[in-house]
PDB file of C-alpha atoms and ligand atoms in Angstrom:
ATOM      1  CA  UNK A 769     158.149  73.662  26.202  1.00 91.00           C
ATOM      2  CA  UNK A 770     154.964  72.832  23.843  1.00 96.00           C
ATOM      3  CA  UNK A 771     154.826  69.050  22.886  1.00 98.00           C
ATOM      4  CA  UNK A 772     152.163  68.300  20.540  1.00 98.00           C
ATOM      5  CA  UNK A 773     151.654  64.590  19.284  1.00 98.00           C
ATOM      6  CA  UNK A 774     150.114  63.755  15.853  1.00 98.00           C
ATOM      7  CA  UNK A 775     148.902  60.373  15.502  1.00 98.00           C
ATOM      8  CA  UNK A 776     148.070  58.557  12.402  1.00 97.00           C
ATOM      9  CA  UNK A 777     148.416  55.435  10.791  1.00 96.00           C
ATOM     10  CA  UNK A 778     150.541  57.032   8.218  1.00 97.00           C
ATOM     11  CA  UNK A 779     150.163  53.725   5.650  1.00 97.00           C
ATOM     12  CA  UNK A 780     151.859  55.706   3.746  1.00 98.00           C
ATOM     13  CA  UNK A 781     152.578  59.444   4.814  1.00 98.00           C
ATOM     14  CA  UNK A 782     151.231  61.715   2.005  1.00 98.00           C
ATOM     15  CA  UNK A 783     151.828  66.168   1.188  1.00 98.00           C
ATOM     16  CA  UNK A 784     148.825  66.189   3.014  1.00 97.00           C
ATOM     17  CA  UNK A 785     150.150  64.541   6.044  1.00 98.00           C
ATOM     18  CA  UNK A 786     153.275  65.966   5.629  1.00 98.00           C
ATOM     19  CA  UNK A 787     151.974  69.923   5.563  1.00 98.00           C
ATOM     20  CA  UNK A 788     150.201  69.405   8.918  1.00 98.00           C
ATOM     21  CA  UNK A 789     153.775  68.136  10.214  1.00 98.00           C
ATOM     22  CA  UNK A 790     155.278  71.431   9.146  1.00 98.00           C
ATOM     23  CA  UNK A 791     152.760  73.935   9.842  1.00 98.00           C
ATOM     24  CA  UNK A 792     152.238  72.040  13.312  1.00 98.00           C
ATOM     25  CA  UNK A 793     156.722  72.295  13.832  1.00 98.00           C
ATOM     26  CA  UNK A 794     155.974  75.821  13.165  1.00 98.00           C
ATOM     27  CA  UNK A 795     153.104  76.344  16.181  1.00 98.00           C
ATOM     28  CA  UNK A 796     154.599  73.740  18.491  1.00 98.00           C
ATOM     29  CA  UNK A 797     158.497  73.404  19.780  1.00 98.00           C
ATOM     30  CA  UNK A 798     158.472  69.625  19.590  1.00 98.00           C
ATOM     31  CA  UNK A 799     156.135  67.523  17.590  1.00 98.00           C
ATOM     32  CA  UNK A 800     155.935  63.818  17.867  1.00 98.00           C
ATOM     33  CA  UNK A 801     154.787  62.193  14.938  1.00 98.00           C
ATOM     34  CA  UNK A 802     152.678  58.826  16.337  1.00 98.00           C
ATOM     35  CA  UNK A 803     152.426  56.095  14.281  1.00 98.00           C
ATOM     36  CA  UNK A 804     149.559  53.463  15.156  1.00 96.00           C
ATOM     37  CA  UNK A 805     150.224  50.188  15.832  1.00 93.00           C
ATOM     38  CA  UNK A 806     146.777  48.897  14.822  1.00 79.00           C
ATOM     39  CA  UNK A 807     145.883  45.157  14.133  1.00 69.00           C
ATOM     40  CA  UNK A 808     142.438  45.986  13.020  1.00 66.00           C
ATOM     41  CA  UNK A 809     143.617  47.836  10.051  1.00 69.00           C
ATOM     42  CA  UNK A 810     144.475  46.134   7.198  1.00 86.00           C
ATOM     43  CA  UNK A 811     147.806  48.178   6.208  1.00 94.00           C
ATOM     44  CA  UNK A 812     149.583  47.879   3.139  1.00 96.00           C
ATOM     45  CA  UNK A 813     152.943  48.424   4.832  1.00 96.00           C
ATOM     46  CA  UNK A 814     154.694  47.146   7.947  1.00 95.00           C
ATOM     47  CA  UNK A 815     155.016  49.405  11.042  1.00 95.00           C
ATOM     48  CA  UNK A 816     158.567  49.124  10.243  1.00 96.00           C
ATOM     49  CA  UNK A 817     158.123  50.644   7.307  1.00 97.00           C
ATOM     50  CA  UNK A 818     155.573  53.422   7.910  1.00 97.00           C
ATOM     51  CA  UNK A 819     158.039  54.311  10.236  1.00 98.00           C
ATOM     52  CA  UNK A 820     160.869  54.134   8.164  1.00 98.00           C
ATOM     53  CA  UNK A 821     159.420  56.315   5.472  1.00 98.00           C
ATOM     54  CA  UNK A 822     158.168  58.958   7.902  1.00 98.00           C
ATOM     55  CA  UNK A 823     161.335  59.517   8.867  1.00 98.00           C
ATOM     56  CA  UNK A 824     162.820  59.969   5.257  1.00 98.00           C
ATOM     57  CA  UNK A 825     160.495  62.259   4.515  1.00 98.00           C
ATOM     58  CA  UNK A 826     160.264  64.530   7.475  1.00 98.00           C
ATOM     59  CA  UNK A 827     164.239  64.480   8.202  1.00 97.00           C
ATOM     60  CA  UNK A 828     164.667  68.134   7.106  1.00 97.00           C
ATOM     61  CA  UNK A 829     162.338  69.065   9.901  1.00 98.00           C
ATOM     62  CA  UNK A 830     163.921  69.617  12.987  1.00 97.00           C
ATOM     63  CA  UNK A 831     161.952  69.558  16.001  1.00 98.00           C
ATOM     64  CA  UNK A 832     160.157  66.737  15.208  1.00 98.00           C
ATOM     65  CA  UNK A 833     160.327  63.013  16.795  1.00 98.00           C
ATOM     66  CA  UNK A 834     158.797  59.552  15.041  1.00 98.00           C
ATOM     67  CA  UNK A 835     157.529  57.216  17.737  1.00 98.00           C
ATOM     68  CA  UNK A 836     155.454  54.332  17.029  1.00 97.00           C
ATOM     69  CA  UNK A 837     152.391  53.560  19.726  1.00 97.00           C
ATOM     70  CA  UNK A 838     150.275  50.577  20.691  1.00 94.00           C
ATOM     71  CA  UNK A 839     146.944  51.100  22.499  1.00 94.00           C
ATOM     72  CA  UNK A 840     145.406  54.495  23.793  1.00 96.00           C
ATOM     73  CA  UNK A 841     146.741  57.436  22.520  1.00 97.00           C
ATOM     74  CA  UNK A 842     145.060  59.148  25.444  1.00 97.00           C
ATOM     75  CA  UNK A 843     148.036  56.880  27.611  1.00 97.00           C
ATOM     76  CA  UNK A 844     150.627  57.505  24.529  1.00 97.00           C
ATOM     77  CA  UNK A 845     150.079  61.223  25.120  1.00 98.00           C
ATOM     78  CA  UNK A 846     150.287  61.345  28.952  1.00 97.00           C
ATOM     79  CA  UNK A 847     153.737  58.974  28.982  1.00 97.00           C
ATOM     80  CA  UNK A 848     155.146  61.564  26.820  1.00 97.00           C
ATOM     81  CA  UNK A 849     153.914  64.405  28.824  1.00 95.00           C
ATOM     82  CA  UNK A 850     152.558  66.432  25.956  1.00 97.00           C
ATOM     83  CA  UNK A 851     148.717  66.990  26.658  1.00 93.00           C
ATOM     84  CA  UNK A 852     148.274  68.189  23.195  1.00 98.00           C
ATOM     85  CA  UNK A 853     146.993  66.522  20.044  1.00 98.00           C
ATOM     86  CA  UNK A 854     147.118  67.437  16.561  1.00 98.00           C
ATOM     87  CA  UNK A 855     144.646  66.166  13.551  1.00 97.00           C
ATOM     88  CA  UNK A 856     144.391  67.326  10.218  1.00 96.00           C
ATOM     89  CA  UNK A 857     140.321  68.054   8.908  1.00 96.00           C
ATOM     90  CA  UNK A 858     140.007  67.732   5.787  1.00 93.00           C
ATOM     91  CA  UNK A 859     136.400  67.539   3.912  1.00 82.00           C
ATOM     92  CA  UNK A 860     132.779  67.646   6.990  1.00 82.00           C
ATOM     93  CA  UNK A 861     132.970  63.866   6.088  1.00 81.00           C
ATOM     94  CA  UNK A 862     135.670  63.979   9.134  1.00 88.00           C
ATOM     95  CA  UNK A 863     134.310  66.011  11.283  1.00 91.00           C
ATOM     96  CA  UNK A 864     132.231  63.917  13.101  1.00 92.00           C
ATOM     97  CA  UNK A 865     134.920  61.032  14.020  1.00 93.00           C
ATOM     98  CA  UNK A 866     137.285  63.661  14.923  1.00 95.00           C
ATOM     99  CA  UNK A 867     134.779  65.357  16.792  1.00 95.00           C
ATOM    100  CA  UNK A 868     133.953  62.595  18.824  1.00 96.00           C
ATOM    101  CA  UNK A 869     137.582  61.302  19.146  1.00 96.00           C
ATOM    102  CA  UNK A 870     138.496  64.427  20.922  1.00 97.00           C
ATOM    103  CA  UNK A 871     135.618  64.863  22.955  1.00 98.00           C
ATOM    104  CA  UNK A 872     136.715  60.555  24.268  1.00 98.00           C
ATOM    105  CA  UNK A 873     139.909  61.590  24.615  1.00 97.00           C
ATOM    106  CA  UNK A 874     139.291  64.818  26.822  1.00 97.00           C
ATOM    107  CA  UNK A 875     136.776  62.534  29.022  1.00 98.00           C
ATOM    108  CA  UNK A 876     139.541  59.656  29.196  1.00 97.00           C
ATOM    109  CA  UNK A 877     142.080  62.736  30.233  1.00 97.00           C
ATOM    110  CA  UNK A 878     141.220  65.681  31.155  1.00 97.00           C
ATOM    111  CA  UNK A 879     144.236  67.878  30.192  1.00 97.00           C
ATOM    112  CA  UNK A 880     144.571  66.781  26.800  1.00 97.00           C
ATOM    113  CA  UNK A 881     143.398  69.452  24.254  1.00 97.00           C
ATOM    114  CA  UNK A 882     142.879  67.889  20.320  1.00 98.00           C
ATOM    115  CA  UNK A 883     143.774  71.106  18.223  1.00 98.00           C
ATOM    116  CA  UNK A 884     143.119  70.833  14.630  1.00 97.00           C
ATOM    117  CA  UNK A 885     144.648  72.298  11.639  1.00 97.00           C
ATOM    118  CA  UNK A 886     142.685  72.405   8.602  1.00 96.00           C
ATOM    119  CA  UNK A 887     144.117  70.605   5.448  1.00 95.00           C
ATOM    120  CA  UNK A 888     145.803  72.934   2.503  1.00 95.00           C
ATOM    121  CA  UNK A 889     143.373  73.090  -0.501  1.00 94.00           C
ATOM    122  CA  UNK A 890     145.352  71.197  -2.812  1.00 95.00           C
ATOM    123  CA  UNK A 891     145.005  68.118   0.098  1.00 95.00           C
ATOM    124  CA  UNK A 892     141.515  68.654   1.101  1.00 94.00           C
ATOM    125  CA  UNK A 893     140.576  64.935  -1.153  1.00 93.00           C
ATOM    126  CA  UNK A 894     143.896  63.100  -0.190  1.00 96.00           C
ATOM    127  CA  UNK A 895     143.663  59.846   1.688  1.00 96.00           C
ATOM    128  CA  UNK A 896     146.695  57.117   1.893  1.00 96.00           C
ATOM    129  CA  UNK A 897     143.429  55.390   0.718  1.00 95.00           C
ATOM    130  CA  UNK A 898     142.936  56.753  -2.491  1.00 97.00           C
ATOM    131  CA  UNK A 899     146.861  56.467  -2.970  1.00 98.00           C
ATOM    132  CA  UNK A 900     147.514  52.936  -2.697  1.00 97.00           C
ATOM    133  CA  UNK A 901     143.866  52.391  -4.907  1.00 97.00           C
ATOM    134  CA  UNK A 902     145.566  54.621  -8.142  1.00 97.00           C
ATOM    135  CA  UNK A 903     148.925  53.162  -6.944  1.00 97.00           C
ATOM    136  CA  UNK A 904     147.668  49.947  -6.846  1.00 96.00           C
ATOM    137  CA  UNK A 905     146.155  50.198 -10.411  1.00 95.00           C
ATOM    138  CA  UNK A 906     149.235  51.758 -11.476  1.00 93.00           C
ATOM    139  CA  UNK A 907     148.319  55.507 -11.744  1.00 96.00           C
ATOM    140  CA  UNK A 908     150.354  58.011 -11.266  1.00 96.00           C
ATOM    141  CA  UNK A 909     150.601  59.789  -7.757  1.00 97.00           C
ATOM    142  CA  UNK A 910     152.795  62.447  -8.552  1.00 96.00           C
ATOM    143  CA  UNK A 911     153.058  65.604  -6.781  1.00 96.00           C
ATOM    144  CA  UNK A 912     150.661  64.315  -3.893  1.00 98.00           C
ATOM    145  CA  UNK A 913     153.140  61.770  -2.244  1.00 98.00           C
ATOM    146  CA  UNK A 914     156.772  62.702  -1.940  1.00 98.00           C
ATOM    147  CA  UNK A 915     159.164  60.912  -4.200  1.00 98.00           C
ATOM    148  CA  UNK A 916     160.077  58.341  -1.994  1.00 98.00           C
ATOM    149  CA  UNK A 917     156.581  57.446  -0.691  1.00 98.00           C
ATOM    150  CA  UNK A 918     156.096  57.029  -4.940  1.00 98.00           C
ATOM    151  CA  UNK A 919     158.818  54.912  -5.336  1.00 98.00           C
ATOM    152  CA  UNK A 920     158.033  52.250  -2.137  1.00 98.00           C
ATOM    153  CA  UNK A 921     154.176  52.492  -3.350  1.00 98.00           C
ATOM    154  CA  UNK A 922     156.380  50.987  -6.768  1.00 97.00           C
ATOM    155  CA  UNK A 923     157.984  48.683  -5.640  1.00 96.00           C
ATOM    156  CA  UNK A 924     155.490  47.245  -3.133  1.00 96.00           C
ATOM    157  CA  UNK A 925     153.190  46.285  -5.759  1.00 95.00           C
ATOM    158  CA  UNK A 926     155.975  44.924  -7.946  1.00 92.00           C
ATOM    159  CA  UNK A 927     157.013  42.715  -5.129  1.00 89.00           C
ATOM    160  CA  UNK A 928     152.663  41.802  -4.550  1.00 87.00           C
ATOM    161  CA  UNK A 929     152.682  41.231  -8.326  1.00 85.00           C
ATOM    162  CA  UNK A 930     155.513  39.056  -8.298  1.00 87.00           C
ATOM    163  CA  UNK A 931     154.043  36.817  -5.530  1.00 84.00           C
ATOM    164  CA  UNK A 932     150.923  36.632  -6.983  1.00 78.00           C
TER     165      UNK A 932
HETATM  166  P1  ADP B 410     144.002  57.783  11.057  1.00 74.74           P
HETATM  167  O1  ADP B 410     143.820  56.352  10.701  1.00 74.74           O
HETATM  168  O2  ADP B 410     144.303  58.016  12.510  1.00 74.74           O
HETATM  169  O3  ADP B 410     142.948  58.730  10.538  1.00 74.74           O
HETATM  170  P2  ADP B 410     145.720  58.799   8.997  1.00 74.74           P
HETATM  171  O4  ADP B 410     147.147  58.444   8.769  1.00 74.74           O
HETATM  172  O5  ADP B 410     144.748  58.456   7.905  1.00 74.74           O
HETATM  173  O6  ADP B 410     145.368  58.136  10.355  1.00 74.74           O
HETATM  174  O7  ADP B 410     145.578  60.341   9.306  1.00 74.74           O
HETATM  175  C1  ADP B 410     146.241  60.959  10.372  1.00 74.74           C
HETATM  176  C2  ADP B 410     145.765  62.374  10.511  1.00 74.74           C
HETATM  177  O8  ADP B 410     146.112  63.117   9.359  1.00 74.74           O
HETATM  178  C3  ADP B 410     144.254  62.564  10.669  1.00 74.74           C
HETATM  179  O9  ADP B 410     144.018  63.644  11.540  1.00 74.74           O
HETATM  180  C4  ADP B 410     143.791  62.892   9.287  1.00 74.74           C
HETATM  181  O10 ADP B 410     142.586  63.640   9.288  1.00 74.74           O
HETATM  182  C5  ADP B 410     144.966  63.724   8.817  1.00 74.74           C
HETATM  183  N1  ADP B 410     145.073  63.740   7.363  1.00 74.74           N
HETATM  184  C6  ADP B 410     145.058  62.679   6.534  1.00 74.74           C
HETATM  185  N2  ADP B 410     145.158  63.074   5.244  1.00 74.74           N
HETATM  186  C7  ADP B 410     145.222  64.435   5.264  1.00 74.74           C
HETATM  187  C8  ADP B 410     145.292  65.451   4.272  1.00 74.74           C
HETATM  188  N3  ADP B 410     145.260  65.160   2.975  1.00 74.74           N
HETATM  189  N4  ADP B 410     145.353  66.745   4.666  1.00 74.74           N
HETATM  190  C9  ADP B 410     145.318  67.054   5.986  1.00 74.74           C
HETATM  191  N5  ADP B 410     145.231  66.145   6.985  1.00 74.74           N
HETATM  192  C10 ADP B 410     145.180  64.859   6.633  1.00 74.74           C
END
Protein backbone atom coordinates (compact mmCIF):
# COMPACT_ATOMS: atom_id res chain seq x y z
CA UNK A 1 0.00 0.00 0.00
CA UNK A 2 1.29 3.66 -1.15
CA UNK A 3 1.08 6.25 1.76
CA UNK A 4 1.95 9.61 0.72
CA UNK A 5 1.87 12.56 3.34
CA UNK A 6 1.20 16.22 2.33
CA UNK A 7 2.19 18.68 4.77
CA UNK A 8 1.20 22.23 4.97
CA UNK A 9 0.18 24.74 7.22
CA UNK A 10 -3.13 24.84 5.56
CA UNK A 11 -4.10 28.50 7.40
CA UNK A 12 -6.70 28.12 5.52
CA UNK A 13 -6.89 25.20 2.87
CA UNK A 14 -7.54 26.81 -0.57
CA UNK A 15 -8.76 24.98 -4.58
CA UNK A 16 -5.26 25.08 -4.89
CA UNK A 17 -4.50 23.01 -1.92
CA UNK A 18 -7.38 21.13 -2.32
CA UNK A 19 -6.59 19.90 -6.22
CA UNK A 20 -3.18 18.54 -5.11
CA UNK A 21 -5.28 16.48 -2.39
CA UNK A 22 -7.32 14.96 -5.18
CA UNK A 23 -5.01 14.45 -7.92
CA UNK A 24 -2.48 13.07 -5.17
CA UNK A 25 -5.86 10.41 -3.77
CA UNK A 26 -5.84 9.57 -7.33
CA UNK A 27 -1.79 8.48 -7.61
CA UNK A 28 -1.53 7.32 -4.01
CA UNK A 29 -3.96 4.67 -2.00
CA UNK A 30 -3.82 6.63 1.23
CA UNK A 31 -2.94 10.24 1.59
CA UNK A 32 -2.40 11.91 4.87
CA UNK A 33 -3.04 15.39 4.86
CA UNK A 34 -0.32 17.00 7.64
CA UNK A 35 -1.13 19.94 9.20
CA UNK A 36 1.87 21.94 10.90
CA UNK A 37 1.91 22.70 14.22
CA UNK A 38 4.22 25.72 13.88
CA UNK A 39 4.77 28.46 16.62
CA UNK A 40 6.90 30.53 14.39
CA UNK A 41 4.12 31.25 12.06
CA UNK A 42 1.88 33.75 12.79
CA UNK A 43 -1.53 31.89 11.70
CA UNK A 44 -4.72 33.43 11.42
CA UNK A 45 -6.53 30.31 12.63
CA UNK A 46 -6.09 27.80 15.44
CA UNK A 47 -4.71 24.29 14.70
CA UNK A 48 -8.05 23.30 15.78
CA UNK A 49 -9.47 24.94 13.24
CA UNK A 50 -7.20 24.38 10.22
CA UNK A 51 -7.93 21.07 11.08
CA UNK A 52 -11.42 21.31 11.38
CA UNK A 53 -11.92 22.93 8.03
CA UNK A 54 -9.65 20.48 6.20
CA UNK A 55 -11.72 17.98 7.08
CA UNK A 56 -15.03 19.70 5.84
CA UNK A 57 -13.69 20.26 2.82
CA UNK A 58 -11.94 17.11 1.84
CA UNK A 59 -14.77 14.69 3.42
CA UNK A 60 -15.96 13.53 -0.04
CA UNK A 61 -12.51 12.15 -0.58
CA UNK A 62 -12.06 8.86 0.57
CA UNK A 63 -8.72 7.63 1.09
CA UNK A 64 -7.54 10.43 2.69
CA UNK A 65 -6.55 10.97 6.58
CA UNK A 66 -6.10 14.66 8.48
CA UNK A 67 -3.38 14.41 11.10
CA UNK A 68 -1.92 17.32 12.71
CA UNK A 69 2.17 17.18 13.39
CA UNK A 70 4.63 18.93 15.67
CA UNK A 71 8.36 18.95 14.81
CA UNK A 72 10.16 17.11 11.82
CA UNK A 73 8.16 15.99 9.21
CA UNK A 74 11.11 13.83 8.24
CA UNK A 75 10.06 11.90 11.96
CA UNK A 76 6.14 12.61 11.12
CA UNK A 77 6.70 10.66 7.91
CA UNK A 78 8.73 7.69 9.26
CA UNK A 79 6.07 7.15 12.45
CA UNK A 80 3.52 6.81 9.85
CA UNK A 81 5.51 4.57 7.70
CA UNK A 82 4.85 6.35 4.45
CA UNK A 83 8.36 7.41 2.99
CA UNK A 84 6.66 9.58 0.54
CA UNK A 85 6.00 13.31 0.44
CA UNK A 86 3.84 15.37 -1.59
CA UNK A 87 4.20 19.37 -2.37
CA UNK A 88 2.43 21.38 -4.68
CA UNK A 89 4.96 23.95 -7.09
CA UNK A 90 3.44 26.54 -8.05
CA UNK A 91 5.32 29.74 -9.71
CA UNK A 92 10.04 29.18 -9.84
CA UNK A 93 9.59 31.56 -6.80
CA UNK A 94 9.13 27.98 -4.93
CA UNK A 95 11.35 26.08 -6.36
CA UNK A 96 14.22 26.75 -4.53
CA UNK A 97 12.72 26.17 -0.81
CA UNK A 98 11.15 23.11 -2.03
CA UNK A 99 14.17 22.13 -3.63
CA UNK A 100 16.18 22.36 -0.74
CA UNK A 101 13.47 21.01 1.67
CA UNK A 102 13.56 17.76 -0.12
CA UNK A 103 17.05 17.44 -0.69
CA UNK A 104 17.17 18.03 3.91
CA UNK A 105 14.70 15.74 4.15
CA UNK A 106 16.28 12.86 1.94
CA UNK A 107 19.73 13.56 3.93
CA UNK A 108 17.74 13.49 7.40
CA UNK A 109 16.08 10.02 5.89
CA UNK A 110 17.14 8.35 3.38
CA UNK A 111 13.99 6.55 2.07
CA UNK A 112 11.84 9.40 1.90
CA UNK A 113 11.18 10.54 -1.74
CA UNK A 114 9.43 14.43 -1.97
CA UNK A 115 7.31 13.99 -5.26
CA UNK A 116 5.79 17.07 -6.54
CA UNK A 117 2.74 17.82 -8.43
CA UNK A 118 2.59 20.94 -10.25
CA UNK A 119 -0.28 23.43 -9.37
CA UNK A 120 -3.48 23.66 -11.94
CA UNK A 121 -3.23 26.96 -13.95
CA UNK A 122 -6.07 28.61 -12.50
CA UNK A 123 -3.93 28.12 -8.86
CA UNK A 124 -0.54 28.81 -10.08
CA UNK A 125 -0.84 32.70 -7.95
CA UNK A 126 -2.89 31.28 -4.93
CA UNK A 127 -1.43 31.58 -1.47
CA UNK A 128 -3.63 31.29 1.96
CA UNK A 129 -1.53 34.55 2.00
CA UNK A 130 -3.05 36.48 -0.52
CA UNK A 131 -6.52 35.09 0.81
CA UNK A 132 -6.68 36.27 4.20
CA UNK A 133 -4.94 39.91 2.71
CA UNK A 134 -8.32 40.39 0.12
CA UNK A 135 -10.29 38.60 2.91
CA UNK A 136 -9.02 40.67 5.36
CA UNK A 137 -9.84 43.90 3.35
CA UNK A 138 -13.06 42.45 2.59
CA UNK A 139 -12.69 41.28 -1.08
CA UNK A 140 -14.22 38.75 -2.45
CA UNK A 141 -12.52 35.20 -2.65
CA UNK A 142 -14.92 33.45 -4.56
CA UNK A 143 -14.31 30.51 -6.59
CA UNK A 144 -10.61 30.16 -5.18
CA UNK A 145 -11.54 28.98 -1.56
CA UNK A 146 -14.39 26.57 -1.10
CA UNK A 147 -17.53 27.93 0.40
CA UNK A 148 -16.86 27.11 3.75
CA UNK A 149 -13.20 28.27 3.89
CA UNK A 150 -15.22 31.82 2.55
CA UNK A 151 -17.55 31.82 5.13
CA UNK A 152 -14.91 31.13 8.37
CA UNK A 153 -12.47 33.76 6.48
CA UNK A 154 -16.15 35.93 7.26
CA UNK A 155 -16.67 35.44 10.20
CA UNK A 156 -13.11 35.49 11.57
CA UNK A 157 -12.68 38.98 10.72
CA UNK A 158 -16.13 39.90 12.00
CA UNK A 159 -15.23 38.40 15.29
CA UNK A 160 -11.29 40.51 14.91
CA UNK A 161 -13.44 43.54 14.04
CA UNK A 162 -15.61 43.21 16.86
CA UNK A 163 -12.69 42.96 19.36
CA UNK A 164 -10.96 45.61 17.99
P1 LIG B 1 3.79 25.54 3.85
O1 LIG B 1 3.82 26.58 4.92
O2 LIG B 1 4.37 24.22 4.27
O3 LIG B 1 4.30 25.97 2.50
P2 LIG B 1 1.15 25.74 2.76
O4 LIG B 1 -0.13 25.39 3.45
O5 LIG B 1 1.34 27.17 2.35
O6 LIG B 1 2.25 25.23 3.72
O7 LIG B 1 1.35 24.84 1.48
C1 LIG B 1 1.39 23.44 1.54
C2 LIG B 1 1.77 22.89 0.20
O8 LIG B 1 0.78 23.21 -0.76
C3 LIG B 1 3.08 23.41 -0.39
O9 LIG B 1 3.71 22.36 -1.09
C4 LIG B 1 2.65 24.48 -1.33
O10 LIG B 1 3.59 24.70 -2.37
C5 LIG B 1 1.37 23.86 -1.85
N1 LIG B 1 0.45 24.87 -2.36
C6 LIG B 1 0.05 26.00 -1.74
N2 LIG B 1 -0.80 26.70 -2.52
C7 LIG B 1 -0.92 26.00 -3.69
C8 LIG B 1 -1.61 26.21 -4.91
N3 LIG B 1 -2.31 27.32 -5.14
N4 LIG B 1 -1.51 25.27 -5.88
C9 LIG B 1 -0.74 24.17 -5.68
N5 LIG B 1 -0.04 23.92 -4.55
C10 LIG B 1 -0.13 24.82 -3.57
Amino acid sequence: MRVAVYPGTFDPITNGHLDIVERAAGIFDRVIIAIANENYKKNLFTLEERRDLVIKVCKHIPNIQVEVFQGLLADFVQQKKAYIIIRGLRAVSDFEYEFQMSVMNKKLNKNIETVFLTAANEYTFLSSSIIKQVASLGGSVNGLVPPVIEQALKDKFAERRKRS
